[in-house]
PDB file of C-alpha atoms and ligand atoms in Angstrom:
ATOM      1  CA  UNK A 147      96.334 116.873  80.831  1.00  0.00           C
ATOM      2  CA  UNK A 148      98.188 117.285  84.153  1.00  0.00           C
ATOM      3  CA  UNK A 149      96.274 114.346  86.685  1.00  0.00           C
ATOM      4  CA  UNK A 150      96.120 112.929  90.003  1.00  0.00           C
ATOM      5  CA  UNK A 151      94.462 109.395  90.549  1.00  0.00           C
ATOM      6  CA  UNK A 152      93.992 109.336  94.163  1.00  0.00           C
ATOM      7  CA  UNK A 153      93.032 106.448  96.239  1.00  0.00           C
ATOM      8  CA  UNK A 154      94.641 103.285  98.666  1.00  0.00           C
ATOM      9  CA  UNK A 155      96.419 100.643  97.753  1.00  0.00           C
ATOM     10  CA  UNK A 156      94.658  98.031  95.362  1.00  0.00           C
ATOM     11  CA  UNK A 157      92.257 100.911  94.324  1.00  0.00           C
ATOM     12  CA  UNK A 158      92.971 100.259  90.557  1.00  0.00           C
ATOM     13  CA  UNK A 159      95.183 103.556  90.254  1.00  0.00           C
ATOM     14  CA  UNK A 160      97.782 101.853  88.450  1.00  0.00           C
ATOM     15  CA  UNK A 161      95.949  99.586  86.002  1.00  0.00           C
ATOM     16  CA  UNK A 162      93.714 102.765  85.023  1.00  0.00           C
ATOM     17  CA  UNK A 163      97.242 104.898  84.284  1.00  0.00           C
ATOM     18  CA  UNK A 164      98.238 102.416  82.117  1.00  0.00           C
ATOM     19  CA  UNK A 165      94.536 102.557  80.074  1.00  0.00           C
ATOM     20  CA  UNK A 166      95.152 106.669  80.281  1.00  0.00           C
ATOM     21  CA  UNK A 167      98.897 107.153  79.142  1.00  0.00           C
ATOM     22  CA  UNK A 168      97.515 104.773  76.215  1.00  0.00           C
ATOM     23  CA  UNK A 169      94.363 106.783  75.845  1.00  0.00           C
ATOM     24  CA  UNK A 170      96.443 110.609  76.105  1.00  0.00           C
ATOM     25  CA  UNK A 171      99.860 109.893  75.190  1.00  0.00           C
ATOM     26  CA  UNK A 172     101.443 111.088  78.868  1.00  0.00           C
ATOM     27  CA  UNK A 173     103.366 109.511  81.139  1.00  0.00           C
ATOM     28  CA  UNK A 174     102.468 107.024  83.961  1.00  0.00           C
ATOM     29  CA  UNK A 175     104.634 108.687  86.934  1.00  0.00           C
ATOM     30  CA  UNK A 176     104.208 105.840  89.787  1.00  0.00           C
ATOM     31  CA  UNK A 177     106.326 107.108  92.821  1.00  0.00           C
ATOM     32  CA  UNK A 178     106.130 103.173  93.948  1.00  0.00           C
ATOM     33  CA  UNK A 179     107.633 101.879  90.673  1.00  0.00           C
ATOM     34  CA  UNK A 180     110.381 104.309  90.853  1.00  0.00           C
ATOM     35  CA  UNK A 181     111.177 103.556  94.496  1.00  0.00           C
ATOM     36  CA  UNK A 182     110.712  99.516  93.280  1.00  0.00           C
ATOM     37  CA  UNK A 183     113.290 100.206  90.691  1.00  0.00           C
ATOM     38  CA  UNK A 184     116.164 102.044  92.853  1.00  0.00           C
ATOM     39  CA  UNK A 185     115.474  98.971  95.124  1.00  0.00           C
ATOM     40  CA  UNK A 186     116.507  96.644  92.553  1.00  0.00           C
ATOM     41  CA  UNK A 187     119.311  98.473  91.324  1.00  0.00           C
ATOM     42  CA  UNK A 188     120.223  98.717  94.979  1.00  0.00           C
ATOM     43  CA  UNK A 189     121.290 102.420  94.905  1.00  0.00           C
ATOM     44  CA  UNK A 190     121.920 104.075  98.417  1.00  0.00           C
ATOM     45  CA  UNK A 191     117.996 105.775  97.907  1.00  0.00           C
ATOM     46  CA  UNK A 192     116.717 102.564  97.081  1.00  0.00           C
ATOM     47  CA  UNK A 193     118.417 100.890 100.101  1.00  0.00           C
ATOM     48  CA  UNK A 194     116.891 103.501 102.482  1.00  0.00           C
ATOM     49  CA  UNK A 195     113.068 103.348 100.717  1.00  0.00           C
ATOM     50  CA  UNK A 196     113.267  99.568 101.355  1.00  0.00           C
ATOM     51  CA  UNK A 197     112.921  99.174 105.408  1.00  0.00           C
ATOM     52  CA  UNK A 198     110.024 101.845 105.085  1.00  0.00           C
ATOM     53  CA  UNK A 199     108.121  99.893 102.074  1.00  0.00           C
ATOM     54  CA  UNK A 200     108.738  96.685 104.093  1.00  0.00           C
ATOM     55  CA  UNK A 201     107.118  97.901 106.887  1.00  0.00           C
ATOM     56  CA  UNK A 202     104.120  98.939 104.945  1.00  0.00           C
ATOM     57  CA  UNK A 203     104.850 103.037 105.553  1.00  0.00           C
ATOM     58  CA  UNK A 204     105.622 105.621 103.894  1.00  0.00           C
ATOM     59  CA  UNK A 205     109.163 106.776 102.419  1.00  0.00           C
ATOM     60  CA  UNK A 206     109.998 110.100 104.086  1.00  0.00           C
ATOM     61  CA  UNK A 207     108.489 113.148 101.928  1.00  0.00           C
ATOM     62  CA  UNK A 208     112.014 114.795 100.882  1.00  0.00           C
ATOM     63  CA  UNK A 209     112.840 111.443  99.382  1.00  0.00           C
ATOM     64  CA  UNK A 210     109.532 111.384  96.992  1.00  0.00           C
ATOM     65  CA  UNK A 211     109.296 114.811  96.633  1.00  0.00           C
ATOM     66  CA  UNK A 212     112.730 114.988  95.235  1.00  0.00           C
ATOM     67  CA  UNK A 213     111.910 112.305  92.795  1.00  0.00           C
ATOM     68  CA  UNK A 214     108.609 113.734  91.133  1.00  0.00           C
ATOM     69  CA  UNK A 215     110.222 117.146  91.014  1.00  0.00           C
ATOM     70  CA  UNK A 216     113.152 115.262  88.493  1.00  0.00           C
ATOM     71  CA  UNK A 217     110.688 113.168  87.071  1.00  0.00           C
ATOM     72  CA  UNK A 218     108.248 116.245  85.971  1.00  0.00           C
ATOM     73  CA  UNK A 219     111.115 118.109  84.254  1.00  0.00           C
ATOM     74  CA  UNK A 220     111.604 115.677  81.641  1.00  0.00           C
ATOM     75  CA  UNK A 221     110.761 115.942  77.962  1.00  0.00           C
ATOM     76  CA  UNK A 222     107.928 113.578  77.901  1.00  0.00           C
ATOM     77  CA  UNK A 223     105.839 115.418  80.678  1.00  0.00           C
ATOM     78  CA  UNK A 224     105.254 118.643  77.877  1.00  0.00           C
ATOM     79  CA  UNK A 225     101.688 117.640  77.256  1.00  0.00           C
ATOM     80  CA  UNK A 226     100.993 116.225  80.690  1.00  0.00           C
ATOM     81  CA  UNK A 227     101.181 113.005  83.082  1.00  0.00           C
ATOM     82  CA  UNK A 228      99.269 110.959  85.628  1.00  0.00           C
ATOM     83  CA  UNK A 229     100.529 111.310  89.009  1.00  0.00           C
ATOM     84  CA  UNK A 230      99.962 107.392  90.706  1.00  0.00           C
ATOM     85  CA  UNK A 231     100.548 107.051  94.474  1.00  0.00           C
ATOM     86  CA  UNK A 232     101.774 110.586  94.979  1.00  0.00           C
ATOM     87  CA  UNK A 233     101.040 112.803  96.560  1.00  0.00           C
ATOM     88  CA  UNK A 234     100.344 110.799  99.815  1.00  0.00           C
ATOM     89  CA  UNK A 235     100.625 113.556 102.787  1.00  0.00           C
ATOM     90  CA  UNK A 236      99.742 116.885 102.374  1.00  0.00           C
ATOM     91  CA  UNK A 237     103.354 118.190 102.622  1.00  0.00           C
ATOM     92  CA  UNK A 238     103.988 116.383  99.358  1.00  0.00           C
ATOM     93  CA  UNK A 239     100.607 117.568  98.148  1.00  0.00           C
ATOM     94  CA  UNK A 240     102.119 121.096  99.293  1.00  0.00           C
ATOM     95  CA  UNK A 241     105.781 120.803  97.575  1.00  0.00           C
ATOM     96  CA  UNK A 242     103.905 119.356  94.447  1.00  0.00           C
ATOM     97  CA  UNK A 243     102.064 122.487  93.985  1.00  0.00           C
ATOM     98  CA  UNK A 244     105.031 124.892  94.555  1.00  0.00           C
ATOM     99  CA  UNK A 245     107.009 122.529  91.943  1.00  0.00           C
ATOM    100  CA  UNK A 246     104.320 122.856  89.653  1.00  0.00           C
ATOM    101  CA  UNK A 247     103.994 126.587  90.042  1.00  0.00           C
ATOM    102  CA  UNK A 248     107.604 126.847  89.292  1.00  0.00           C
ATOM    103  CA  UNK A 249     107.264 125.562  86.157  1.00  0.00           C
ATOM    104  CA  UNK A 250     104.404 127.794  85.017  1.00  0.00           C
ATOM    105  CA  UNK A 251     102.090 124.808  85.267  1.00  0.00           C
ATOM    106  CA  UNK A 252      98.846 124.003  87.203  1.00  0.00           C
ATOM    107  CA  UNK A 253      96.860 120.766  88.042  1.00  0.00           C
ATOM    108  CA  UNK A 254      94.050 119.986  85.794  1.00  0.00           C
ATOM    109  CA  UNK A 255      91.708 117.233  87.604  1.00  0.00           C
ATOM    110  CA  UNK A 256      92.334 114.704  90.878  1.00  0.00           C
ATOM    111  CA  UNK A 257      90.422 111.749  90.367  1.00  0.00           C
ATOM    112  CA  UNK A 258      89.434 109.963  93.221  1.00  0.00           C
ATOM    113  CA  UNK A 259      88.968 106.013  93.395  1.00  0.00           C
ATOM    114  CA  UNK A 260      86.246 104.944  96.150  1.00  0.00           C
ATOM    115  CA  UNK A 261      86.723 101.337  97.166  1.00  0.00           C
ATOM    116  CA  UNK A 262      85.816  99.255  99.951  1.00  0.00           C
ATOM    117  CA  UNK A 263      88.559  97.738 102.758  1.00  0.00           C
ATOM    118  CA  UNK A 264      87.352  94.189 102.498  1.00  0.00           C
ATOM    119  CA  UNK A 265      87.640  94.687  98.491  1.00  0.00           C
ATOM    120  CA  UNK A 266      91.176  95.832  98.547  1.00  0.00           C
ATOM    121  CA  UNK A 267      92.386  93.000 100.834  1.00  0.00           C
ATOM    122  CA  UNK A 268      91.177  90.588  98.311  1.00  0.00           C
ATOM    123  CA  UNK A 269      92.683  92.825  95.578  1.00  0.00           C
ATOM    124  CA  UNK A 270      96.275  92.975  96.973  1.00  0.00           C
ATOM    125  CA  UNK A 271      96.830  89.507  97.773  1.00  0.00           C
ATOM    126  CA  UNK A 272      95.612  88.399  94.196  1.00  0.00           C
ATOM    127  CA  UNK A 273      97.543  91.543  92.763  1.00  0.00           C
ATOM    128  CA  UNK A 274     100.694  89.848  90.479  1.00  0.00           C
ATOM    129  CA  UNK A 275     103.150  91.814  88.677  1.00  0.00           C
ATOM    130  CA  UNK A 276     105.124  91.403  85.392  1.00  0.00           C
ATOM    131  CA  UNK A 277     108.822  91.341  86.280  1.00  0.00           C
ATOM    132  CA  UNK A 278     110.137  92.419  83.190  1.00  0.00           C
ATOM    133  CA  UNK A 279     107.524  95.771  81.892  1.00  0.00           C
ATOM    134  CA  UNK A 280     105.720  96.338  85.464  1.00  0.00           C
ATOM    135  CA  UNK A 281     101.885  95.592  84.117  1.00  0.00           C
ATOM    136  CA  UNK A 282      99.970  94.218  86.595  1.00  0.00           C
ATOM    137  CA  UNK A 283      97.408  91.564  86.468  1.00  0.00           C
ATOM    138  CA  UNK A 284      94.695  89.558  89.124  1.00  0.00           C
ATOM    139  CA  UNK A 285      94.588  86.034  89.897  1.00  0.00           C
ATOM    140  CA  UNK A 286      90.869  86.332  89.440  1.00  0.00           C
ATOM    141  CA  UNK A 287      89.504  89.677  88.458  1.00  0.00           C
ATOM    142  CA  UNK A 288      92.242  90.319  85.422  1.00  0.00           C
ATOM    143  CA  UNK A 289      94.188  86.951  84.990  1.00  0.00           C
ATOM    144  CA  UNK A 290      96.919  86.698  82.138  1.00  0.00           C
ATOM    145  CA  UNK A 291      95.969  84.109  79.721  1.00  0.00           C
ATOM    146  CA  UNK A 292      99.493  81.793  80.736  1.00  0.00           C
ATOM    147  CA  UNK A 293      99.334  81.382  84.643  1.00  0.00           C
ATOM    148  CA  UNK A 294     102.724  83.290  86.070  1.00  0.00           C
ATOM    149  CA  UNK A 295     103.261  84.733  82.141  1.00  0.00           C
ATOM    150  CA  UNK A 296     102.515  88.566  80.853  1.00  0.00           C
ATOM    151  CA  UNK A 297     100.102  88.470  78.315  1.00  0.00           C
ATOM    152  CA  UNK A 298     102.330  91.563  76.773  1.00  0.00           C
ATOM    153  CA  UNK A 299     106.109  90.249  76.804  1.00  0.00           C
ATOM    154  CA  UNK A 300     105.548  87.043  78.140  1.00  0.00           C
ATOM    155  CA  UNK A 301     107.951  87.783  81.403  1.00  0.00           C
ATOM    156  CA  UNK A 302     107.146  86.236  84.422  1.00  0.00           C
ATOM    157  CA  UNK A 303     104.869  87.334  87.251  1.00  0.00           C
ATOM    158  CA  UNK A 304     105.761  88.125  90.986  1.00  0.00           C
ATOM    159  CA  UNK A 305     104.152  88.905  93.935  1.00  0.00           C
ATOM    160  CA  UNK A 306     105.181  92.106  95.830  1.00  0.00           C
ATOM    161  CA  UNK A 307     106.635  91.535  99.022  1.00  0.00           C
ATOM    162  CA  UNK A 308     104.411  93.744 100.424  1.00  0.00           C
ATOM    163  CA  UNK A 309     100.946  92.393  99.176  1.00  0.00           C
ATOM    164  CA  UNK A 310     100.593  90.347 102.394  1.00  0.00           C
ATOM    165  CA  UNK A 311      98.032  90.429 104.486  1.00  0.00           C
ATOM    166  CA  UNK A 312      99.501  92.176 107.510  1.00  0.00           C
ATOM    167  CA  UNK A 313     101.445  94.842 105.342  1.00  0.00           C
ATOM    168  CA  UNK A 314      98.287  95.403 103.484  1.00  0.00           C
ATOM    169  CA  UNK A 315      96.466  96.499 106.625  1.00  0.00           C
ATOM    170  CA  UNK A 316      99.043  98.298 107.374  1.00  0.00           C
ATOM    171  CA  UNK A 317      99.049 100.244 104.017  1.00  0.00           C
ATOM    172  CA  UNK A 318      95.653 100.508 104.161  1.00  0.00           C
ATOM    173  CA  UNK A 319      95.669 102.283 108.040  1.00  0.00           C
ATOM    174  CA  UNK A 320      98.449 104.546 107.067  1.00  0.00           C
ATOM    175  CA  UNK A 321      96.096 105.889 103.798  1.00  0.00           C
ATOM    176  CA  UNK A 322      93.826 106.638 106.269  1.00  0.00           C
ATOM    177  CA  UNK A 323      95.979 108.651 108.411  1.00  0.00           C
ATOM    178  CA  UNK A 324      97.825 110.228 105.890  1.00  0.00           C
ATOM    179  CA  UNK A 325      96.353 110.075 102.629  1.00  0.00           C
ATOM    180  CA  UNK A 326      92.647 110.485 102.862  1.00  0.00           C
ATOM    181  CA  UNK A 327      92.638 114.030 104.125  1.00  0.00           C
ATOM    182  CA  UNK A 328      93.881 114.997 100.658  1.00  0.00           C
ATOM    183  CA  UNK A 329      90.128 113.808  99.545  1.00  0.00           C
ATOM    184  CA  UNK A 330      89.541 117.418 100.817  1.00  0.00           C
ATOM    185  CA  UNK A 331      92.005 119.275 100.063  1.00  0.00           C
ATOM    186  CA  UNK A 332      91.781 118.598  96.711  1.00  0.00           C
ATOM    187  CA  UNK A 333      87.856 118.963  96.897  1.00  0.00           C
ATOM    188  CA  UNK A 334      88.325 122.693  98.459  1.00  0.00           C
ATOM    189  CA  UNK A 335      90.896 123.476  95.533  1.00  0.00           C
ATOM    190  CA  UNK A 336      87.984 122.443  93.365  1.00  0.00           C
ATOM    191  CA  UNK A 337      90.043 119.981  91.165  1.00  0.00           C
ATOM    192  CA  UNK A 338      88.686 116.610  92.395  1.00  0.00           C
ATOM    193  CA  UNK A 339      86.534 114.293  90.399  1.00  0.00           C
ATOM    194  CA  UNK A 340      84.739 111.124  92.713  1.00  0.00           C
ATOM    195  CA  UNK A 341      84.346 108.003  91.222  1.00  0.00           C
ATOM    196  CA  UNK A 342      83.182 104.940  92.353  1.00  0.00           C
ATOM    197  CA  UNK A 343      85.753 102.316  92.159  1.00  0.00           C
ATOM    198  CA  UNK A 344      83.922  98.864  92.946  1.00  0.00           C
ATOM    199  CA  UNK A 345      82.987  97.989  89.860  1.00  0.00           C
ATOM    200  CA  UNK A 346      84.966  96.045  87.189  1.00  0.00           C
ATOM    201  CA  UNK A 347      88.085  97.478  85.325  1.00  0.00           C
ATOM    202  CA  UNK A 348      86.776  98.019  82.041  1.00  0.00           C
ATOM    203  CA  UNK A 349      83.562 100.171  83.776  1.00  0.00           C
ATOM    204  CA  UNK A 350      85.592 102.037  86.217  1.00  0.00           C
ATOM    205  CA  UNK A 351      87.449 102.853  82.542  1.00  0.00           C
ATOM    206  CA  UNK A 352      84.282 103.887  80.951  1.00  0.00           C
ATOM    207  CA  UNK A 353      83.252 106.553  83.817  1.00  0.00           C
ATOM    208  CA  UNK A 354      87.077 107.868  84.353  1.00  0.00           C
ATOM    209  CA  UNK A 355      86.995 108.686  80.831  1.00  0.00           C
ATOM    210  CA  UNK A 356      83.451 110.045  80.696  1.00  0.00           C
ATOM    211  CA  UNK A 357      84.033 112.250  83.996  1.00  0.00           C
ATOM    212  CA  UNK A 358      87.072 113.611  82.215  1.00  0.00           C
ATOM    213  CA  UNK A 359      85.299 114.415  78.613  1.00  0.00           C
ATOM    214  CA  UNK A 360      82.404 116.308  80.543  1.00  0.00           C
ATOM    215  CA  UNK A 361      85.076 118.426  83.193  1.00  0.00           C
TER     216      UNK A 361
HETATM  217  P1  ADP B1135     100.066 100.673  95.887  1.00  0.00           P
HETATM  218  O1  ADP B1135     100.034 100.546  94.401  1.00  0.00           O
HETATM  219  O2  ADP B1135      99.709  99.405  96.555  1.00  0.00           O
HETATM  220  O3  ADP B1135      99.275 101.830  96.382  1.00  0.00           O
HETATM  221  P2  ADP B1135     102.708 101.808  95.563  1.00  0.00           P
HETATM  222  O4  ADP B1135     103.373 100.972  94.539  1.00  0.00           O
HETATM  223  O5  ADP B1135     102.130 103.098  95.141  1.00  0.00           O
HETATM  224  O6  ADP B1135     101.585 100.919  96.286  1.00  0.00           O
HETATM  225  O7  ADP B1135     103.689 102.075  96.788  1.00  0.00           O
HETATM  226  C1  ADP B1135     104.401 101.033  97.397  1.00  0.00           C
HETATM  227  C2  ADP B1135     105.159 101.605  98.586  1.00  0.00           C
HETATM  228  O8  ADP B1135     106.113 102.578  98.134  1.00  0.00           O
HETATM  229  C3  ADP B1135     104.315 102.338  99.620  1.00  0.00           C
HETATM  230  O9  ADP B1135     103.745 101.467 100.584  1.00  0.00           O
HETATM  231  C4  ADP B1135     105.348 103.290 100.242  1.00  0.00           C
HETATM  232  O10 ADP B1135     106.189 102.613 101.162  1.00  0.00           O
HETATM  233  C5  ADP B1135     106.198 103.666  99.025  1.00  0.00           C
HETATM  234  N1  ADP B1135     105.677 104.882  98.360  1.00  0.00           N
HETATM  235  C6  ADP B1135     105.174 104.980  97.105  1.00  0.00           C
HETATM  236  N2  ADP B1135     104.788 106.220  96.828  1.00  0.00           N
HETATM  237  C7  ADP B1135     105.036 106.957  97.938  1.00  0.00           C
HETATM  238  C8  ADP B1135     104.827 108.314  98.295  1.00  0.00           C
HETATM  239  N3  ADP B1135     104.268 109.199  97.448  1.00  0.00           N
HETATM  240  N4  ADP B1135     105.207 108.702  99.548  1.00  0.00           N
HETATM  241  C9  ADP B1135     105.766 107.864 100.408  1.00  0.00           C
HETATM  242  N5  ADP B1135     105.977 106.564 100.147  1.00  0.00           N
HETATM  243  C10 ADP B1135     105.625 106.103  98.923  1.00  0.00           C
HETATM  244  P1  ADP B1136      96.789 100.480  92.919  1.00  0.00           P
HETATM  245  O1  ADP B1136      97.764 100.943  91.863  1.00  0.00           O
HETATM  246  O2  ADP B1136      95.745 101.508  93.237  1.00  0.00           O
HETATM  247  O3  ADP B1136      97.452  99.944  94.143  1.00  0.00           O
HETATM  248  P2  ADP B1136      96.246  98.301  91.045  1.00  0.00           P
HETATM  249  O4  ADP B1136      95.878  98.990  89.789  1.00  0.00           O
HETATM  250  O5  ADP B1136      97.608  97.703  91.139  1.00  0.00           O
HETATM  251  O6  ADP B1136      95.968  99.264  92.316  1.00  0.00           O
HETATM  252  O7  ADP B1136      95.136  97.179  91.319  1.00  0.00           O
HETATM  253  C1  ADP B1136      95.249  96.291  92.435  1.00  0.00           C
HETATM  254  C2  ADP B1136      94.796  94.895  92.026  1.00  0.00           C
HETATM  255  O8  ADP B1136      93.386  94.897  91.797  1.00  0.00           O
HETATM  256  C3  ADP B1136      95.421  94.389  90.732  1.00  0.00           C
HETATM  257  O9  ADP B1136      95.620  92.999  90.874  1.00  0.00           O
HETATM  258  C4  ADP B1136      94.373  94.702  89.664  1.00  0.00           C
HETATM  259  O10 ADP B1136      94.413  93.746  88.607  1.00  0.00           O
HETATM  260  C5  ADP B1136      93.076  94.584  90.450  1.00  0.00           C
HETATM  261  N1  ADP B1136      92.061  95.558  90.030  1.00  0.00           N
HETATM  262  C6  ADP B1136      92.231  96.833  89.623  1.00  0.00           C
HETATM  263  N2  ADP B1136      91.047  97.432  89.354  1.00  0.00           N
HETATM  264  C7  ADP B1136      90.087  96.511  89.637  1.00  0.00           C
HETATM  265  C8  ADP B1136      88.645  96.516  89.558  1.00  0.00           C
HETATM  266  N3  ADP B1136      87.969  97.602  89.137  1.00  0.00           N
HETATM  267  N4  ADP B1136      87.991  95.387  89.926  1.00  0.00           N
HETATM  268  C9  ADP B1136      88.679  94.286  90.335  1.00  0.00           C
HETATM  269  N5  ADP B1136      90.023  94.217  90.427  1.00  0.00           N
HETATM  270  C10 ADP B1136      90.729  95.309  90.072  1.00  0.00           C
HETATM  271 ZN1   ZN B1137     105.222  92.056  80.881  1.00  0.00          ZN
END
């Protein structure tokens, strides 16, 4: 199964790749871990990415479209992968599809995750991270069961830099701008699934895996 989960920041497109890579045995490709990563290992890409992720905008598209097309040829893509936070402008929508193409391969569904502004504020700033294996957690909608531990490896968790208030609304103007008009695009390829992302985890689960079964 070759997906997109589509939506803004805090929209849950991360914690239901994890649920799906478990549920389909593909890969989780999040363009925003990768980047996070380079940043840490301070590698010339990762140094660039860094002043536009601070700023809450987007890293240029030859920089992330360079990256997915890598990250698609490797072994573990064969059977398929989940595409999180790419693409977010329709030239990287654009270069996906001719990567894909060159590979003999085509899009299955785009599932897109509906959820209020207010909702995603309050989503962001709670949002904490595992330092060590990247799974993310909420101070009040999905706490760990140690405060600051990872329920799975017990490494400690972080706040993102950019999960601040005034980088979130930031982020969340600039996936209006650039992002949302891929809500059509998709639609008019006739690949794109709506679902209504306001409700808790585990039902948002329940209906993503439903609205894949029945497509
Ligand atoms: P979130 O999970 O909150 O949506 P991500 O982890 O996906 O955030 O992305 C964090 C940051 O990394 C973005 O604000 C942006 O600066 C950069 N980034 C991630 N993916 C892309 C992309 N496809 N195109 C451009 N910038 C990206
Ligand atoms: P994205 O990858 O789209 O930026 P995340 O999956 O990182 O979003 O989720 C953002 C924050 O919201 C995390 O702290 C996560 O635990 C929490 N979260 C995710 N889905 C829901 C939901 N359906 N209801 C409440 N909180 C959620
Ligand atoms: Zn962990």
């Amino acid at each position: 199964m070759k997906l997109i989960l589509l939506g803004p920041p805090g929209a849950g497109k991360g914690t239901q790749a994890k649920m799906l890579t478990e549920q389909f045995f593909i890969p989780q490709i999040s363009t925003g871990d990768i980047l996070r990563a380079a940043v840490k290992d301070g590698t010339a890409m990762g140094l660039k990415a860094k002043e536009f992720m601070d700023a809450g905008g987007l890293v240029p598209d030859e920089v992330v479209v360079g990256i997915v097309r890598d990250r698609l040829q490797e072994k573990d893509c064969i059977n398929g992968f989940i595409l999180d936070g790419f693409p977010r402008t329709v030239p990287q929508a654009d270069a996906l599809q001719a990567s894909l193409a060159e590979m003999g391969k085509e899009l299955d569904r785009v599932i897109s995750l509906d959820v209020d502004a207010e909702a995603l504020v309050e989503r962001l700033t709670g949002r904490r991270t595992c330092k060590e294996c990247g799974r993310g957690y909420h101070v009040t909608f999905d706490p760990s069961s140690v405060v600051g531990k990872c329920d799975a490896c017990g490494g400690a968790l972080f706040q993102r830099d950019d999960d601040q208030e005034e980088t979130i609304r930031k982020r969340l103007q600039v996936y209006a701008d650039q992002t949302s008009p891929l809500i059509n695009y998709y639609r008019d390829a006739g690949v794109l699934l709506e679902l209504d992302g306001m409700q808790p985890i585990s039902q948002v689960q329940e209906k993503m895996l439903s609205l894949l079964q029945a497509s």
